[in-house]
Coordinates of C-alpha atoms in Angstrom, one line a residue:
Chain A
M1 CA 127.5 77.9 86.5
K2 CA 126.1 80.0 89.4
I3 CA 123.4 81.5 87.4
K4 CA 122.6 77.5 86.1
F5 CA 122.4 77.1 89.7
F6 CA 120.3 79.8 90.5
T7 CA 118.3 78.7 87.8
I8 CA 117.1 75.4 89.0
L9 CA 117.5 76.7 92.5
F10 CA 114.5 79.5 91.3
S11 CA 112.4 77.2 89.2
F12 CA 112.3 75.0 92.3
T13 CA 111.1 77.4 94.6
V14 CA 108.7 77.7 92.0
S15 CA 107.2 74.4 91.2
I16 CA 107.2 74.4 94.8
G17 CA 104.8 77.3 95.1
F18 CA 102.7 75.7 92.7
A19 CA 102.8 72.5 93.8
Q20 CA 101.7 74.5 97.7
E21 CA 98.7 75.6 96.2
Q22 CA 96.2 74.0 93.8
K23 CA 93.0 74.7 92.3
M24 CA 89.8 72.9 93.2
S25 CA 88.3 70.9 90.6
N26 CA 84.6 71.7 89.7
S27 CA 83.4 68.5 91.8
E28 CA 86.1 69.2 94.9
I29 CA 84.7 72.8 94.8
L30 CA 80.6 71.3 94.7
N31 CA 81.9 68.8 97.4
F32 CA 83.6 71.4 100.0
K33 CA 81.1 73.9 99.2
N34 CA 78.1 71.6 100.4
E35 CA 80.4 70.8 103.5
V36 CA 80.9 74.1 105.0
T37 CA 77.0 75.5 103.9
K38 CA 75.3 71.4 105.8
E39 CA 77.5 72.9 108.9
T40 CA 77.2 75.9 109.0
K41 CA 73.8 75.8 109.1
N42 CA 73.7 74.6 112.2
I43 CA 75.8 76.6 113.7
K44 CA 73.4 78.3 116.6
S45 CA 76.2 79.8 118.5
L46 CA 80.5 81.0 117.9
K47 CA 82.7 81.5 120.5
T48 CA 86.6 82.1 119.6
D49 CA 89.9 84.1 120.5
F50 CA 91.8 85.2 117.7
V51 CA 94.8 86.5 116.8
Q52 CA 94.9 89.5 114.6
Y53 CA 98.3 90.6 112.7
K54 CA 97.7 93.8 110.8
H55 CA 101.0 93.6 108.2
M56 CA 101.9 97.3 106.3
D57 CA 104.6 96.8 104.7
F58 CA 106.6 99.6 105.5
L59 CA 107.0 98.2 109.1
S60 CA 109.8 96.1 110.5
K61 CA 106.9 94.2 112.4
D62 CA 103.3 93.2 111.9
I63 CA 101.7 95.1 114.7
E64 CA 99.6 92.4 116.9
T65 CA 96.7 92.4 119.1
S66 CA 94.4 89.9 120.6
G67 CA 91.1 89.1 122.0
K68 CA 87.8 86.4 121.5
M69 CA 84.8 87.0 119.7
V70 CA 81.4 85.4 120.4
F71 CA 78.4 85.1 117.8
K72 CA 74.9 83.7 118.3
A73 CA 72.2 83.4 116.0
P74 CA 70.5 85.3 114.7
N75 CA 72.7 88.5 115.1
L76 CA 74.2 88.8 118.3
L77 CA 78.0 89.6 118.4
N78 CA 80.4 90.6 120.6
W79 CA 83.8 91.2 119.5
Q80 CA 86.5 92.4 122.3
Y81 CA 90.3 92.7 121.7
T82 CA 91.8 92.3 125.4
K83 CA 95.2 93.5 124.2
P84 CA 97.1 95.1 124.2
Y85 CA 94.2 97.2 125.0
Q86 CA 90.8 96.9 126.3
Y87 CA 88.2 97.5 123.0
S88 CA 85.1 96.0 122.6
I89 CA 82.0 96.3 119.4
V90 CA 78.6 94.5 120.3
F91 CA 76.1 94.3 117.4
K92 CA 72.8 93.9 119.1
N93 CA 69.6 94.8 118.3
N94 CA 70.5 97.3 115.3
K95 CA 72.9 98.9 117.2
I96 CA 76.0 99.4 117.4
Y97 CA 77.9 99.4 121.2
I98 CA 81.5 100.3 121.6
N99 CA 83.7 100.6 125.0
D100 CA 86.8 102.0 124.0
Q101 CA 89.3 101.1 126.9
G102 CA 85.6 102.8 129.1
N103 CA 84.7 105.5 126.7
K104 CA 81.4 103.9 125.7
S105 CA 79.7 104.8 123.0
T106 CA 76.6 104.0 120.7
V107 CA 76.3 103.5 116.8
D108 CA 72.8 103.6 115.3
A109 CA 73.3 100.4 112.4
K110 CA 71.7 101.1 109.1
S111 CA 70.2 98.2 109.0
K112 CA 71.9 97.5 105.5
M113 CA 75.0 98.6 106.6
F114 CA 74.5 96.7 110.1
E115 CA 73.6 93.5 107.6
K116 CA 76.7 93.9 105.4
I117 CA 79.2 94.2 108.3
N118 CA 77.5 91.4 110.6
K119 CA 77.5 89.1 107.7
L120 CA 81.0 89.7 106.5
I121 CA 82.4 89.0 110.4
V122 CA 80.0 86.1 111.2
G123 CA 80.8 84.1 107.8
S124 CA 84.2 85.5 107.9
V125 CA 84.5 83.1 110.7
S126 CA 82.3 80.4 110.4
G127 CA 82.6 80.2 106.5
N128 CA 79.2 80.9 105.1
M129 CA 80.0 83.4 102.4
F130 CA 80.0 81.8 99.1
D131 CA 76.6 82.4 98.2
D132 CA 76.9 86.3 98.5
N133 CA 76.2 88.8 95.5
E134 CA 79.2 90.7 96.8
F135 CA 82.2 88.7 95.9
T136 CA 83.5 86.1 93.0
I137 CA 84.9 83.1 95.0
T138 CA 87.8 80.9 93.8
Y139 CA 88.8 77.8 95.5
F140 CA 92.1 76.1 96.2
K141 CA 93.2 73.7 98.5
T142 CA 97.1 72.7 100.1
K143 CA 98.5 70.1 102.1
D144 CA 96.2 71.5 105.1
Y145 CA 93.7 73.9 104.1
N146 CA 90.8 74.4 101.4
I147 CA 91.1 78.0 101.0
A148 CA 88.2 80.5 99.2
K149 CA 89.7 83.6 97.6
L150 CA 86.6 86.3 98.2
F151 CA 86.9 89.2 95.7
P152 CA 84.2 92.0 96.0
K153 CA 82.2 92.9 92.5
T154 CA 80.9 96.0 93.6
A155 CA 83.3 99.2 93.7
T156 CA 82.1 100.4 96.9
I157 CA 84.3 96.7 98.7
K158 CA 87.3 97.0 96.0
K159 CA 87.8 100.8 97.5
Y160 CA 88.7 99.0 100.7
I161 CA 89.5 95.5 100.1
K162 CA 90.9 93.7 97.1
E163 CA 90.5 90.3 98.3
V164 CA 89.6 88.0 101.5
N165 CA 91.2 84.5 101.5
L166 CA 89.4 81.9 104.3
F167 CA 91.5 79.2 105.7
F168 CA 89.7 76.3 106.2
P169 CA 92.0 73.5 107.6
E170 CA 91.9 70.0 106.0
N171 CA 88.3 68.1 107.3
E172 CA 87.1 71.0 108.8
S173 CA 84.1 73.1 107.7
T174 CA 84.9 76.3 109.7
V175 CA 87.3 78.9 109.2
S176 CA 91.0 79.0 111.0
Q177 CA 92.2 82.0 109.6
V178 CA 90.9 84.6 107.4
K179 CA 93.0 87.4 105.4
L180 CA 92.4 90.5 104.6
I181 CA 94.0 92.4 101.4
E182 CA 93.9 96.0 101.1
P183 CA 94.2 97.2 97.8
S184 CA 97.6 98.4 98.5
G185 CA 98.8 94.9 99.1
D186 CA 98.8 95.6 103.1
Y187 CA 96.9 93.2 105.1
T188 CA 95.1 91.9 107.7
K189 CA 95.3 88.4 109.1
I190 CA 92.9 86.7 112.0
V191 CA 93.7 83.3 113.2
F192 CA 91.1 81.1 115.1
K193 CA 91.8 79.2 118.2
N194 CA 90.2 77.4 120.7
K195 CA 86.9 77.6 118.7
Q196 CA 83.3 75.8 120.3
V197 CA 80.3 75.5 118.1
N198 CA 77.0 75.5 119.5
A199 CA 78.7 76.2 123.1
K200 CA 76.0 77.7 125.6
I201 CA 75.8 81.4 125.9
D202 CA 74.4 83.7 128.0
D203 CA 72.5 87.3 126.6
S204 CA 75.3 88.7 129.1
A205 CA 77.8 88.0 126.9
F206 CA 76.5 90.3 124.6
T207 CA 76.7 93.5 127.1
N208 CA 80.0 95.6 127.2
Chain B
M1 CA 74.9 150.4 129.5
I2 CA 76.3 151.2 125.7
R3 CA 79.6 153.1 127.5
L4 CA 79.8 149.6 129.6
L5 CA 79.3 147.6 126.9
L6 CA 82.6 149.6 125.0
I7 CA 84.3 149.4 127.9
S8 CA 84.4 145.9 128.1
F9 CA 84.4 145.2 124.2
F10 CA 88.1 147.2 124.3
L11 CA 89.2 145.4 127.3
L12 CA 88.4 142.2 125.8
Q13 CA 90.3 143.4 123.0
L14 CA 92.8 144.4 125.1
I15 CA 93.5 141.0 126.9
S16 CA 93.3 139.6 123.8
C17 CA 96.2 141.8 121.8
K18 CA 98.4 140.5 124.6
S19 CA 101.1 138.8 123.0
Y20 CA 101.5 134.9 123.7
Q21 CA 103.8 134.9 127.2
I22 CA 105.5 131.8 128.9
D23 CA 105.2 132.5 133.1
D24 CA 108.4 133.5 134.8
A25 CA 110.7 132.9 132.1
T26 CA 113.6 135.2 131.0
V27 CA 115.8 135.3 127.8
K28 CA 118.8 133.1 127.8
E29 CA 121.5 134.6 125.5
N30 CA 124.2 132.1 123.8
S31 CA 121.9 128.9 123.4
I32 CA 121.9 126.1 121.0
Q33 CA 121.1 127.0 117.7
E34 CA 118.8 123.3 116.7
F35 CA 116.8 121.5 118.6
K36 CA 115.9 118.2 117.4
N37 CA 112.9 116.4 118.7
P38 CA 114.1 112.9 119.3
Y39 CA 110.3 110.7 119.6
F40 CA 110.0 110.1 115.4
D41 CA 113.4 110.2 114.7
N42 CA 114.6 106.2 114.9
P43 CA 113.8 104.8 111.6
E44 CA 114.8 101.1 113.6
I45 CA 111.2 101.7 115.3
D46 CA 107.5 101.2 113.8
Y47 CA 106.0 104.0 116.3
V48 CA 102.6 102.5 117.5
Y49 CA 100.5 104.0 119.8
K50 CA 96.3 103.3 120.4
A51 CA 94.5 106.6 119.4
Q52 CA 91.7 108.5 120.4
I53 CA 90.0 111.5 118.7
E54 CA 87.6 113.8 120.3
V55 CA 86.5 116.2 117.5
Y56 CA 83.2 118.6 118.7
G57 CA 82.1 115.8 120.9
N58 CA 82.6 112.9 118.2
K59 CA 85.1 110.5 119.7
L60 CA 86.6 108.2 117.8
G61 CA 89.6 105.3 118.0
G62 CA 92.3 103.6 116.0
I63 CA 95.9 103.1 115.6
F64 CA 98.0 105.3 114.8
V65 CA 101.6 104.4 113.4
A66 CA 104.5 106.6 112.4
K67 CA 107.4 105.8 110.8
K68 CA 110.7 107.5 109.4
I69 CA 111.2 106.3 106.0
S70 CA 113.7 108.3 105.1
D71 CA 115.9 111.2 106.1
S72 CA 113.8 113.6 105.7
I73 CA 110.3 111.3 105.4
H74 CA 108.3 110.2 107.6
R75 CA 105.2 107.6 106.6
V76 CA 101.7 107.8 108.9
V77 CA 99.1 105.7 108.7
F78 CA 96.2 105.9 111.1
T79 CA 93.3 102.4 110.9
T80 CA 90.7 101.2 112.8
E81 CA 91.0 98.6 115.5
F82 CA 90.3 96.6 112.9
G83 CA 93.0 97.0 110.6
N84 CA 91.4 99.0 107.9
K85 CA 93.4 101.8 107.4
L86 CA 91.7 105.5 107.0
M87 CA 94.5 107.4 106.1
D88 CA 97.8 106.9 104.7
F89 CA 100.4 110.3 104.3
E90 CA 104.4 110.6 103.4
L91 CA 105.1 114.2 105.3
S92 CA 108.4 116.2 105.2
D93 CA 109.3 119.2 105.4
N94 CA 108.0 120.5 102.6
D95 CA 105.7 118.2 101.2
F96 CA 102.6 115.8 101.6
K97 CA 101.4 113.4 99.8
V98 CA 98.3 111.3 100.9
N99 CA 98.3 107.7 100.1
Y100 CA 95.2 106.8 100.5
V101 CA 92.2 108.8 102.9
L102 CA 89.0 107.0 103.0
E103 CA 86.7 109.0 101.4
E104 CA 84.5 110.3 104.2
L105 CA 87.6 111.6 105.8
D106 CA 89.1 113.6 102.1
R107 CA 87.8 116.9 103.3
K108 CA 90.7 119.6 103.0
M109 CA 90.2 121.1 106.1
I110 CA 90.5 117.6 107.7
L111 CA 93.7 117.4 106.0
N112 CA 95.1 120.4 106.5
T113 CA 94.3 120.2 110.1
L114 CA 96.4 116.8 110.2
E115 CA 99.5 117.6 108.0
E116 CA 99.4 120.6 110.3
D117 CA 99.8 118.4 113.3
F118 CA 102.1 115.8 111.8
R119 CA 104.7 118.4 110.8
L120 CA 104.6 119.2 113.8
L121 CA 104.8 115.9 115.9
L122 CA 107.5 114.3 113.6
K123 CA 109.7 117.0 111.9
V124 CA 113.1 116.2 113.9
N125 CA 115.3 119.1 113.2
H126 CA 114.4 122.7 114.1
Q127 CA 116.3 125.8 113.7
V128 CA 116.8 127.6 117.4
N129 CA 116.1 131.4 117.2
Q130 CA 115.6 132.5 120.6
S131 CA 115.4 130.6 124.3
F132 CA 114.3 131.3 127.0
E133 CA 114.2 129.6 130.5
N134 CA 112.2 129.4 134.1
S135 CA 112.3 127.8 137.3
S136 CA 110.8 124.4 135.7
F137 CA 112.1 124.0 131.3
N138 CA 114.4 125.4 128.9
I139 CA 112.2 126.9 126.1
F140 CA 113.5 127.2 122.4
K141 CA 112.2 129.0 120.6
S142 CA 111.7 128.2 116.4
N143 CA 110.0 130.8 113.7
S144 CA 108.1 128.4 111.7
N145 CA 105.8 130.7 108.8
H146 CA 104.5 133.7 110.6
K147 CA 104.1 131.0 113.5
F148 CA 106.3 130.4 116.9
I149 CA 106.8 126.8 117.4
Y150 CA 107.9 126.5 121.7
F151 CA 109.8 123.5 123.1
F152 CA 109.0 122.7 126.8
V153 CA 112.7 120.7 128.0
N154 CA 112.0 119.7 131.4
K155 CA 115.0 121.0 133.7
N156 CA 115.3 118.1 135.4
S157 CA 114.2 115.0 133.4
N158 CA 115.9 116.7 130.1
S159 CA 112.6 115.2 128.3
L160 CA 110.5 117.4 126.2
T161 CA 107.8 117.2 127.9
K162 CA 105.2 120.1 125.7
L163 CA 105.5 121.7 122.3
V164 CA 103.2 124.8 121.6
S165 CA 102.6 126.0 118.2
A166 CA 101.5 129.3 118.6
T167 CA 100.7 132.9 116.7
K168 CA 102.0 136.3 118.2
H169 CA 98.8 136.4 120.7
K170 CA 97.8 132.9 121.4
E171 CA 98.6 129.3 121.5
K172 CA 97.4 127.2 118.7
V173 CA 98.4 123.5 119.6
V174 CA 100.1 122.5 122.4
F175 CA 101.6 118.7 122.5
E176 CA 102.2 117.0 125.6
F177 CA 104.9 114.6 125.8
E178 CA 105.4 111.4 128.8
S179 CA 108.1 110.2 128.5
K180 CA 110.1 107.6 130.2
N181 CA 113.8 107.9 128.6
T182 CA 113.8 110.9 127.1
T183 CA 114.1 109.9 122.9
F184 CA 110.5 107.9 122.7
A185 CA 107.1 109.4 124.2
E186 CA 104.5 106.9 125.6
I187 CA 102.3 109.4 125.4
I188 CA 101.4 111.9 123.4
K189 CA 98.3 114.7 123.7
I190 CA 97.4 117.1 121.2
N191 CA 94.7 119.8 122.5
H192 CA 93.9 122.0 119.7
K193 CA 92.8 125.7 121.5
N194 CA 91.3 127.3 118.7
I195 CA 88.9 123.9 117.2
K196 CA 87.3 121.6 119.5
L197 CA 90.0 118.8 118.6
K198 CA 91.7 116.8 121.4
I199 CA 94.1 113.3 120.4
E200 CA 95.4 111.2 122.8
L201 CA 98.1 108.1 122.2
N202 CA 99.0 106.0 123.8
Q203 CA 102.0 103.4 122.9
I204 CA 101.2 99.6 122.5
T205 CA 103.4 97.1 123.6
N206 CA 102.8 93.6 122.6

């Protein structure tokens, strides 16, 4: 009796699991991609707050940090942590400027590397990552989200990242949540809040 | 001139051969047999710190995480601020297992140095071979593989404020701890004396 109960309960849970996340049909994928690509082409600037959760299985609690991100097309980016410490990283003129609680340093970004990081961060927030040759992408939908799951193709990236999940709220073309999953299964989840697209942003926002 | 050089050389030899001594310390008899380092001993706690590392003039930052995952093993992870892992180790008194290390950091010298540092930092129980005291500290000396570890416990606060790893003659690594409650160190400074490496850890609380 007990076993039967658990079997039913288990299959019920599993079917809920499946019902929650459905693969998109080919036409749905096409629609979704068109929408996102169209929207992101119009993005001149992006401003958002974020909360980052670092999950490691052996810890009892995720490590939570938060801050704000500012982007201005084509390639100005300021990613800033304000809690629980001050740390910011600015991408500007092919250089990376780091301010680690007052300790400042500059790194010359090798142009290709710089481009990749920039593209990954901006693409993660805006959602414009579909034409990338670096990833194989699969598409899912739930009641609340469209989800793009990116699997790296190159061995170099595979070493660091097993999978990137981008969550687009239903009827929105920008990302509200990113999950970067490591080969070990541990992951970093970033949730965006108070997003403003094409707000006026002064260049001084990119000085740290 | 040559004589002066020779004299300076011998003087230098004499000075550098001086054995490692603690200021005004006298030997204390009938002290404890075992010293327990309390700072990473609680398996319930995720020990999370913002780390700043200065190595030969280069500065880099990240997040340092340690947790006691069994009676004898600590897991240690170092990530960037963005969360991607740079290193992931498991270590006990005799074992050192590398779960992951970024290719660029996978150098024997780096790993050996960190293994030694983390073991000094995380190891809980130490046999005490000799005890000393001066006006400020009770000092416990533990012999370990041709090296000596000195634990400086502040007499007023009763907290471990300094750990020194030394050879017979000089300090090799100095750990300084700032702790409000004697069981958790909010700030840890690790300073190498023979290589230009400094690590500072500041507790992160949400």
